[in-house]
Amino acid sequence: MIGLRIASLRKSKQLSQKELCHGITSVSHLSNLESCRYMAGKETIELIAERLNVSPNYLLSYSEPNFELEAILKRIFKKIVLKNEAVEEELKSIPTPINNLKLEISYYLLVASFYYKNSDLTNARHIDNKYLKVPLKYLMNHEESFESPLKEYLYYYLGLKLFRENKFSLSSIYFSKLMEINFDKELKPALQYNLALIHFKMTNYYQALSYAKKTLENYLNTLNWLKVGEIYNFISVIYREQHLFDEALEQLNKALNIAKNMKLPTLTGTTYHNLGLIYEDLNNFDAALLNYQNAIQFKTQTKMSTFITYSCLIRFYIKRQQYDLAEDLIYKTLKNIKNPYELNIIESYQASIALSRGNVDAFLNKSLKSSDFFESNNFFHEAQYLNTIIGEAYYADRKYKLSSMYFKKALNLKYKLKGGKI
């Protein structure tokens, strides 16, 4: 596999095979070396290392064992799957480059997985392009020759990456493959939850509910009450999408009872938030407002992010044409914005208020920019919504060609949002 390391380094330094091997060996020999068909002599490797500006040992020690690092990476993988908040610092503490090639690839698969898990597509794509492009091609062509844990890291990475790309059917395949080779009982419900979420995204609600109930059973068996409450919340979301509001409320009341009895404030905050959504759907605005306010109170107490609840509350006020209240919340929320996604959500609300007040230019200025951001970062639900109201705004302004263009974009995004099917 030394050739794989050479190919990765060469491409990261933007060198052609001819440029790298000039005066050292032939292009055909380097090509065979990079394809792992042949092995080069020590002198050739040393000259290649010098041209790549790395130590010969870095190339030659590609199979050198490092049992301590292997154990650390296994532990980190488990933390990423279980969404342990301390993972990022632990990943950053590992010195690179890593001599052992399989462990180095494992490391970057885990780093990219962490970013994909947290919807940080910018950093995930950076790792993909800089460190994983060449290894991935080799891994995919020799998938069956690798053993765990590298194969587990690969399947998890692919499952997450494809999920973020809204390729849900492919994502489901890799998570299913992972479950076939991973026998850690602690990870099983988390992986089942991933499959439940994938099927939910594909609107396969029966399958989503089936996986969610299997996940719930596992957490009930281990008396993990926080996770039990979280799954009740997720099941309520599945029912809500089917407009089965009584069933959804039943799940949320179970979650709220657990949260209060076990004194789990984070679960309490999440459950109040989802209750707010249900009551808003039912047009019970007083109950919706009360539950949103309760959610913010509990989330603030536990230092949870309040953005999603403030976002729903802003939308709630806009829906009720209480624009002054919405703008007050927007001003408050802008002070605590943590990433571009949150900023563009808030700006899309500002655009909606501008449109409601007849300021079409301000609406288009903000909504077009936010729509581009959401689409380029695979937030297709948000992009679809914005393209729909942009199309409606152009239609109201009798700009029918532009209106048609944005309605078509919204339809295409709906297609992508459901993993390529409507």
Short mmCIF file of C-alpha atoms in Angstrom, two decimals:
data_model
loop_
_atom_site.label_atom_id
_atom_site.label_comp_id
_atom_site.label_asym_id
_atom_site.label_seq_id
_atom_site.Cartn_x
_atom_site.Cartn_y
_atom_site.Cartn_z
CA MET A 1 0.00 0.00 0.00
CA ILE A 2 3.02 2.32 -0.13
CA GLY A 3 1.91 3.36 -3.63
CA LEU A 4 -1.39 4.60 -2.23
CA ARG A 5 0.48 6.93 0.11
CA ILE A 6 2.69 8.19 -2.73
CA ALA A 7 -0.32 8.85 -4.97
CA SER A 8 -2.11 10.74 -2.18
CA LEU A 9 0.92 12.92 -1.46
CA ARG A 10 1.59 13.56 -5.14
CA LYS A 11 -1.98 14.71 -5.80
CA SER A 12 -2.08 16.85 -2.65
CA LYS A 13 1.02 18.65 -3.97
CA GLN A 14 -0.56 18.91 -7.44
CA LEU A 15 2.27 17.06 -9.16
CA SER A 16 1.80 14.95 -12.29
CA GLN A 17 3.31 11.47 -12.40
CA LYS A 18 5.81 12.77 -14.96
CA GLU A 19 6.89 15.61 -12.66
CA LEU A 20 7.30 13.31 -9.66
CA CYS A 21 9.26 10.54 -11.36
CA HIS A 22 11.46 12.68 -13.66
CA GLY A 23 15.05 11.51 -13.24
CA ILE A 24 14.02 8.82 -10.74
CA THR A 25 12.06 6.15 -12.63
CA SER A 26 9.68 5.76 -15.56
CA VAL A 27 6.09 7.00 -15.58
CA SER A 28 4.87 3.44 -16.18
CA HIS A 29 6.80 2.15 -13.17
CA LEU A 30 5.46 4.95 -10.96
CA SER A 31 1.94 4.21 -12.23
CA ASN A 32 2.32 0.55 -11.31
CA LEU A 33 3.75 1.54 -7.93
CA GLU A 34 0.82 3.89 -7.19
CA SER A 35 -1.65 1.20 -8.26
CA CYS A 36 -0.04 -1.14 -5.69
CA ARG A 37 0.90 -3.60 -8.44
CA TYR A 38 4.66 -3.35 -7.85
CA MET A 39 7.02 -2.40 -5.04
CA ALA A 40 9.94 -0.02 -5.65
CA GLY A 41 13.45 -0.36 -4.28
CA LYS A 42 14.59 1.55 -1.19
CA GLU A 43 16.71 4.01 -3.20
CA THR A 44 13.77 4.87 -5.48
CA ILE A 45 11.51 5.39 -2.46
CA GLU A 46 14.09 7.69 -0.84
CA LEU A 47 14.33 9.83 -4.00
CA ILE A 48 10.53 10.01 -4.28
CA ALA A 49 10.30 10.97 -0.60
CA GLU A 50 12.81 13.79 -1.14
CA ARG A 51 10.79 15.17 -4.06
CA LEU A 52 7.58 14.92 -2.03
CA ASN A 53 9.32 16.69 0.87
CA VAL A 54 8.63 13.92 3.37
CA SER A 55 10.93 11.60 5.27
CA PRO A 56 11.67 8.22 3.64
CA ASN A 57 10.54 6.62 6.89
CA TYR A 58 7.04 8.07 6.41
CA LEU A 59 6.76 6.15 3.13
CA LEU A 60 8.56 3.00 4.22
CA SER A 61 6.84 2.57 7.61
CA TYR A 62 3.33 2.46 6.13
CA SER A 63 2.60 -0.90 7.80
CA GLU A 64 4.33 -0.23 11.13
CA PRO A 65 1.90 -1.22 13.93
CA ASN A 66 0.70 1.30 16.50
CA PHE A 67 -1.55 -0.55 18.93
CA GLU A 68 -2.03 2.45 21.21
CA LEU A 69 -3.34 4.64 18.38
CA GLU A 70 -5.50 1.80 17.10
CA ALA A 71 -7.19 1.57 20.52
CA ILE A 72 -7.65 5.36 20.63
CA LEU A 73 -9.33 5.39 17.21
CA LYS A 74 -11.68 2.58 18.22
CA ARG A 75 -12.69 4.60 21.26
CA ILE A 76 -13.18 7.75 19.18
CA PHE A 77 -15.34 5.88 16.66
CA LYS A 78 -17.61 4.78 19.47
CA LYS A 79 -17.84 8.33 20.79
CA ILE A 80 -18.73 9.71 17.35
CA VAL A 81 -21.51 7.15 16.88
CA LEU A 82 -22.86 7.95 20.35
CA LYS A 83 -22.40 11.70 19.69
CA ASN A 84 -20.06 12.39 22.57
CA GLU A 85 -19.35 16.13 22.68
CA ALA A 86 -15.68 15.70 23.71
CA VAL A 87 -14.62 13.99 20.47
CA GLU A 88 -13.37 17.02 18.53
CA GLU A 89 -10.62 17.91 20.99
CA GLU A 90 -9.52 14.28 21.16
CA LEU A 91 -9.28 14.11 17.37
CA LYS A 92 -7.25 17.31 17.25
CA SER A 93 -4.85 15.99 19.88
CA ILE A 94 -3.68 13.13 17.64
CA PRO A 95 -0.40 14.13 15.94
CA THR A 96 -0.22 13.84 12.15
CA PRO A 97 1.13 12.57 9.83
CA ILE A 98 0.56 9.00 11.01
CA ASN A 99 3.11 6.47 9.80
CA ASN A 100 0.77 3.49 9.61
CA LEU A 101 -1.26 4.03 6.44
CA LYS A 102 -4.38 2.12 7.51
CA LEU A 103 -4.48 4.06 10.77
CA GLU A 104 -3.95 7.35 8.93
CA ILE A 105 -6.84 6.58 6.58
CA SER A 106 -8.90 5.48 9.60
CA TYR A 107 -8.11 8.76 11.32
CA TYR A 108 -9.28 10.89 8.40
CA LEU A 109 -12.39 8.76 7.92
CA LEU A 110 -13.26 9.49 11.55
CA VAL A 111 -12.49 13.21 11.26
CA ALA A 112 -14.71 13.50 8.17
CA SER A 113 -17.41 11.41 9.88
CA PHE A 114 -17.36 13.77 12.85
CA TYR A 115 -17.91 16.77 10.57
CA TYR A 116 -20.63 15.04 8.55
CA LYS A 117 -22.32 13.99 11.82
CA ASN A 118 -22.45 17.64 12.85
CA SER A 119 -23.56 18.92 9.41
CA ASP A 120 -20.27 20.79 9.01
CA LEU A 121 -20.05 20.17 5.27
CA THR A 122 -17.29 22.72 4.67
CA ASN A 123 -14.79 20.94 6.90
CA ALA A 124 -16.02 17.49 5.85
CA ARG A 125 -15.46 18.27 2.18
CA HIS A 126 -12.03 19.70 2.96
CA ILE A 127 -10.99 16.39 4.56
CA ASP A 128 -12.53 14.49 1.65
CA ASN A 129 -10.64 16.44 -0.99
CA LYS A 130 -7.30 16.74 0.77
CA TYR A 131 -6.90 13.37 2.48
CA LEU A 132 -9.49 10.84 1.30
CA LYS A 133 -9.94 11.22 -2.45
CA VAL A 134 -7.19 8.78 -3.44
CA PRO A 135 -7.58 6.30 -0.53
CA LEU A 136 -11.35 6.09 -1.06
CA LYS A 137 -10.97 5.00 -4.66
CA TYR A 138 -8.63 2.22 -3.57
CA LEU A 139 -10.80 1.20 -0.61
CA MET A 140 -13.93 0.97 -2.74
CA ASN A 141 -12.14 -1.20 -5.30
CA HIS A 142 -10.74 -3.52 -2.61
CA GLU A 143 -13.59 -3.34 -0.08
CA GLU A 144 -13.70 -7.06 0.68
CA SER A 145 -9.96 -7.33 1.35
CA PHE A 146 -10.10 -5.02 4.37
CA GLU A 147 -11.10 -6.08 7.85
CA SER A 148 -12.62 -4.28 10.78
CA PRO A 149 -12.21 -1.74 12.22
CA LEU A 150 -11.15 0.04 8.98
CA LYS A 151 -14.17 -1.40 7.16
CA GLU A 152 -16.47 -0.19 9.95
CA TYR A 153 -15.03 3.32 9.75
CA LEU A 154 -15.45 3.26 5.95
CA TYR A 155 -19.09 2.13 6.09
CA TYR A 156 -19.95 4.67 8.79
CA TYR A 157 -18.27 7.48 6.86
CA LEU A 158 -20.05 6.53 3.63
CA GLY A 159 -23.38 6.21 5.42
CA LEU A 160 -23.07 9.71 6.88
CA LYS A 161 -21.65 11.31 3.74
CA LEU A 162 -24.39 9.89 1.53
CA PHE A 163 -27.02 10.90 4.09
CA ARG A 164 -25.80 14.51 4.00
CA GLU A 165 -25.90 14.32 0.20
CA ASN A 166 -29.54 13.19 0.43
CA LYS A 167 -28.65 9.84 -1.20
CA PHE A 168 -30.72 7.98 1.33
CA SER A 169 -31.00 4.60 -0.37
CA LEU A 170 -27.20 4.31 -0.67
CA SER A 171 -26.78 5.59 2.87
CA SER A 172 -29.13 2.86 4.10
CA ILE A 173 -27.02 0.21 2.34
CA TYR A 174 -23.83 1.22 4.15
CA PHE A 175 -25.46 1.51 7.57
CA SER A 176 -26.97 -1.94 7.04
CA LYS A 177 -23.54 -3.29 6.06
CA LEU A 178 -22.08 -1.73 9.18
CA MET A 179 -24.68 -3.42 11.38
CA GLU A 180 -23.76 -6.77 9.84
CA ILE A 181 -20.12 -6.49 10.97
CA ASN A 182 -20.38 -4.43 14.17
CA PHE A 183 -21.40 -6.43 17.22
CA ASP A 184 -21.07 -3.76 19.90
CA LYS A 185 -24.36 -3.89 21.82
CA GLU A 186 -23.93 -0.29 22.96
CA LEU A 187 -23.73 0.94 19.36
CA LYS A 188 -26.58 -1.19 18.00
CA PRO A 189 -29.47 1.13 18.95
CA ALA A 190 -27.60 4.19 17.68
CA LEU A 191 -27.11 2.50 14.30
CA GLN A 192 -30.74 1.37 14.26
CA TYR A 193 -31.73 4.98 14.88
CA ASN A 194 -29.67 6.04 11.84
CA LEU A 195 -31.65 3.60 9.70
CA ALA A 196 -34.90 4.88 11.20
CA LEU A 197 -33.92 8.44 10.32
CA ILE A 198 -32.92 7.47 6.76
CA HIS A 199 -36.29 5.79 6.13
CA PHE A 200 -38.04 8.79 7.67
CA LYS A 201 -36.23 11.05 5.20
CA MET A 202 -37.39 8.78 2.36
CA THR A 203 -40.96 9.04 3.75
CA ASN A 204 -40.93 5.29 4.35
CA TYR A 205 -42.77 5.88 7.61
CA TYR A 206 -43.62 2.24 8.28
CA GLN A 207 -39.95 1.22 8.06
CA ALA A 208 -38.88 4.28 10.04
CA LEU A 209 -41.32 3.40 12.81
CA SER A 210 -40.15 -0.22 12.81
CA TYR A 211 -36.50 0.74 13.29
CA ALA A 212 -37.44 3.39 15.87
CA LYS A 213 -39.35 0.81 17.93
CA LYS A 214 -36.39 -1.60 17.78
CA THR A 215 -34.17 1.23 19.00
CA LEU A 216 -36.65 2.00 21.79
CA GLU A 217 -36.68 -1.62 22.89
CA ASN A 218 -32.88 -1.67 23.18
CA TYR A 219 -32.82 1.48 25.27
CA LEU A 220 -35.64 0.25 27.50
CA ASN A 221 -33.69 -2.96 28.13
CA THR A 222 -30.68 -0.95 29.33
CA LEU A 223 -32.85 1.56 31.26
CA ASN A 224 -31.29 4.45 29.33
CA TRP A 225 -34.13 6.84 30.10
CA LEU A 226 -32.68 9.85 28.30
CA LYS A 227 -32.47 7.85 25.07
CA VAL A 228 -35.91 6.33 25.66
CA GLY A 229 -37.33 9.85 25.89
CA GLU A 230 -35.44 10.95 22.77
CA ILE A 231 -36.89 8.03 20.78
CA TYR A 232 -40.40 8.85 22.01
CA ASN A 233 -39.76 12.32 20.61
CA PHE A 234 -38.59 10.90 17.29
CA ILE A 235 -41.60 8.59 17.03
CA SER A 236 -43.80 11.63 17.64
CA VAL A 237 -42.11 13.35 14.68
CA ILE A 238 -42.91 10.34 12.46
CA TYR A 239 -46.57 10.49 13.53
CA ARG A 240 -46.66 14.27 13.05
CA GLU A 241 -45.52 13.92 9.44
CA GLN A 242 -48.50 11.62 8.89
CA HIS A 243 -50.82 14.11 10.64
CA LEU A 244 -51.49 11.55 13.38
CA PHE A 245 -51.48 14.23 16.05
CA ASP A 246 -53.14 12.23 18.84
CA GLU A 247 -50.52 9.51 18.48
CA ALA A 248 -47.77 12.11 18.40
CA LEU A 249 -49.04 13.75 21.58
CA GLU A 250 -49.21 10.36 23.29
CA GLN A 251 -45.48 9.79 22.58
CA LEU A 252 -44.55 13.27 23.76
CA ASN A 253 -46.49 12.89 27.00
CA LYS A 254 -44.54 9.67 27.68
CA ALA A 255 -41.31 11.55 27.05
CA LEU A 256 -42.36 14.44 29.29
CA ASN A 257 -43.25 12.07 32.14
CA ILE A 258 -39.82 10.46 31.92
CA ALA A 259 -38.13 13.85 31.72
CA LYS A 260 -39.88 15.12 34.84
CA ASN A 261 -39.65 11.91 36.88
CA MET A 262 -35.97 11.35 36.06
CA LYS A 263 -35.17 15.09 36.23
CA LEU A 264 -33.75 15.29 32.70
CA PRO A 265 -33.90 19.00 31.76
CA THR A 266 -32.44 18.57 28.26
CA LEU A 267 -35.14 16.04 27.42
CA THR A 268 -37.73 18.35 28.97
CA GLY A 269 -36.65 21.22 26.72
CA THR A 270 -36.73 19.09 23.57
CA THR A 271 -40.14 17.65 24.41
CA TYR A 272 -41.70 21.04 25.11
CA HIS A 273 -40.36 22.21 21.75
CA ASN A 274 -42.03 19.32 19.90
CA LEU A 275 -45.26 19.87 21.83
CA GLY A 276 -45.17 23.45 20.58
CA LEU A 277 -44.96 22.19 17.00
CA ILE A 278 -47.93 19.85 17.43
CA TYR A 279 -50.14 22.48 19.02
CA GLU A 280 -49.17 24.96 16.32
CA ASP A 281 -50.25 22.38 13.71
CA LEU A 282 -53.54 22.04 15.59
CA ASN A 283 -53.97 25.86 15.56
CA ASN A 284 -53.97 25.89 19.36
CA PHE A 285 -51.79 28.98 19.45
CA ASP A 286 -51.91 29.58 23.19
CA ALA A 287 -50.69 26.06 23.92
CA ALA A 288 -48.05 26.32 21.19
CA LEU A 289 -46.70 29.59 22.59
CA LEU A 290 -46.64 28.22 26.15
CA ASN A 291 -44.70 25.12 25.11
CA TYR A 292 -42.18 27.09 23.04
CA GLN A 293 -41.59 29.39 26.01
CA ASN A 294 -41.16 26.39 28.33
CA ALA A 295 -38.69 24.87 25.87
CA ILE A 296 -36.58 28.04 25.84
CA GLN A 297 -36.64 28.20 29.64
CA PHE A 298 -35.37 24.63 30.09
CA LYS A 299 -32.86 24.86 27.25
CA THR A 300 -31.44 28.08 28.68
CA GLN A 301 -31.10 26.51 32.14
CA THR A 302 -29.07 23.61 30.75
CA LYS A 303 -27.07 25.74 28.26
CA MET A 304 -28.59 23.86 25.32
CA SER A 305 -28.82 25.62 22.00
CA THR A 306 -32.06 27.59 21.89
CA PHE A 307 -31.76 28.47 18.22
CA ILE A 308 -34.24 25.97 16.80
CA THR A 309 -36.94 26.96 19.31
CA TYR A 310 -36.38 30.69 18.80
CA SER A 311 -36.51 29.97 15.06
CA CYS A 312 -39.89 28.24 15.40
CA LEU A 313 -41.16 31.03 17.62
CA ILE A 314 -40.11 33.66 15.06
CA ARG A 315 -41.89 31.71 12.33
CA PHE A 316 -44.90 31.39 14.67
CA TYR A 317 -45.10 35.19 15.11
CA ILE A 318 -44.70 35.78 11.37
CA LYS A 319 -47.52 33.32 10.66
CA ARG A 320 -49.73 35.30 13.06
CA GLN A 321 -48.59 38.59 11.48
CA GLN A 322 -47.02 39.72 14.76
CA TYR A 323 -44.02 41.21 12.95
CA ASP A 324 -42.80 43.43 15.77
CA LEU A 325 -42.54 40.46 18.11
CA ALA A 326 -40.80 38.46 15.38
CA GLU A 327 -38.26 41.25 14.80
CA ASP A 328 -37.54 41.55 18.52
CA LEU A 329 -36.72 37.83 18.62
CA ILE A 330 -34.65 38.12 15.44
CA TYR A 331 -32.58 40.89 17.03
CA LYS A 332 -32.07 38.77 20.16
CA THR A 333 -31.19 35.65 18.17
CA LEU A 334 -28.68 37.41 15.91
CA LYS A 335 -26.50 38.13 18.95
CA ASN A 336 -25.95 34.39 19.48
CA ILE A 337 -25.61 33.11 15.90
CA LYS A 338 -23.04 30.29 15.77
CA ASN A 339 -22.78 29.32 12.10
CA PRO A 340 -23.78 30.33 8.54
CA TYR A 341 -26.78 27.99 8.57
CA GLU A 342 -28.34 29.81 11.53
CA LEU A 343 -27.59 33.21 9.97
CA ASN A 344 -29.29 32.27 6.72
CA ILE A 345 -32.33 30.90 8.55
CA ILE A 346 -32.74 34.23 10.34
CA GLU A 347 -32.17 36.19 7.13
CA SER A 348 -34.86 34.11 5.41
CA TYR A 349 -37.26 35.20 8.17
CA GLN A 350 -36.24 38.81 7.67
CA ALA A 351 -36.97 38.30 3.97
CA SER A 352 -40.46 36.97 4.78
CA ILE A 353 -41.22 40.00 6.94
CA ALA A 354 -39.98 42.33 4.18
CA LEU A 355 -42.26 40.61 1.66
CA SER A 356 -45.23 40.83 4.02
CA ARG A 357 -44.61 44.59 4.26
CA GLY A 358 -44.43 44.95 0.49
CA ASN A 359 -40.65 45.41 0.20
CA VAL A 360 -40.05 42.93 -2.64
CA ASP A 361 -36.47 44.08 -3.35
CA ALA A 362 -35.37 43.46 0.24
CA PHE A 363 -37.14 40.10 0.17
CA LEU A 364 -35.37 39.01 -3.00
CA ASN A 365 -31.98 40.28 -1.84
CA LYS A 366 -32.02 38.14 1.29
CA SER A 367 -34.00 35.13 0.09
CA LEU A 368 -31.96 34.57 -3.08
CA LYS A 369 -28.71 34.65 -1.13
CA SER A 370 -30.04 32.29 1.53
CA SER A 371 -31.50 29.96 -1.09
CA ASP A 372 -28.09 29.65 -2.78
CA PHE A 373 -26.44 28.92 0.56
CA PHE A 374 -28.96 26.22 1.50
CA GLU A 375 -28.80 24.51 -1.89
CA SER A 376 -24.98 24.50 -2.07
CA ASN A 377 -24.80 23.00 1.43
CA ASN A 378 -27.47 20.33 0.82
CA PHE A 379 -30.10 21.90 3.08
CA PHE A 380 -32.71 21.07 0.47
CA HIS A 381 -35.79 21.46 2.67
CA GLU A 382 -34.92 25.08 3.43
CA ALA A 383 -33.92 25.75 -0.19
CA GLN A 384 -37.16 24.22 -1.49
CA TYR A 385 -39.27 26.43 0.78
CA LEU A 386 -37.42 29.60 -0.25
CA ASN A 387 -37.57 28.82 -3.96
CA THR A 388 -41.32 28.27 -3.64
CA ILE A 389 -41.98 31.66 -2.04
CA ILE A 390 -39.56 33.33 -4.48
CA GLY A 391 -41.60 31.81 -7.31
CA GLU A 392 -44.79 33.10 -5.68
CA ALA A 393 -43.30 36.59 -5.31
CA TYR A 394 -42.31 36.74 -8.98
CA TYR A 395 -45.73 35.41 -9.97
CA ALA A 396 -47.46 38.15 -7.95
CA ASP A 397 -45.19 40.67 -9.72
CA ARG A 398 -46.24 39.17 -13.11
CA LYS A 399 -42.70 38.02 -13.89
CA TYR A 400 -43.89 34.67 -15.08
CA LYS A 401 -40.67 33.34 -16.62
CA LEU A 402 -38.77 33.95 -13.39
CA SER A 403 -41.68 32.53 -11.40
CA SER A 404 -41.65 29.35 -13.50
CA MET A 405 -37.88 29.00 -13.10
CA TYR A 406 -38.07 29.07 -9.29
CA PHE A 407 -41.07 26.79 -9.09
CA LYS A 408 -39.12 24.27 -11.20
CA LYS A 409 -36.14 24.65 -8.87
CA ALA A 410 -38.39 23.99 -5.90
CA LEU A 411 -39.78 20.86 -7.58
CA ASN A 412 -36.27 19.60 -8.36
CA LEU A 413 -35.23 20.20 -4.74
CA LYS A 414 -38.27 18.23 -3.57
CA TYR A 415 -37.04 15.40 -5.78
CA LYS A 416 -33.56 15.59 -4.22
CA LEU A 417 -35.00 15.95 -0.73
CA LYS A 418 -36.69 12.56 -1.00
CA GLY A 419 -33.54 10.87 -2.24
CA GLY A 420 -34.47 11.03 -5.91
CA LYS A 421 -38.15 10.13 -5.76
CA ILE A 422 -41.46 11.92 -5.43
#
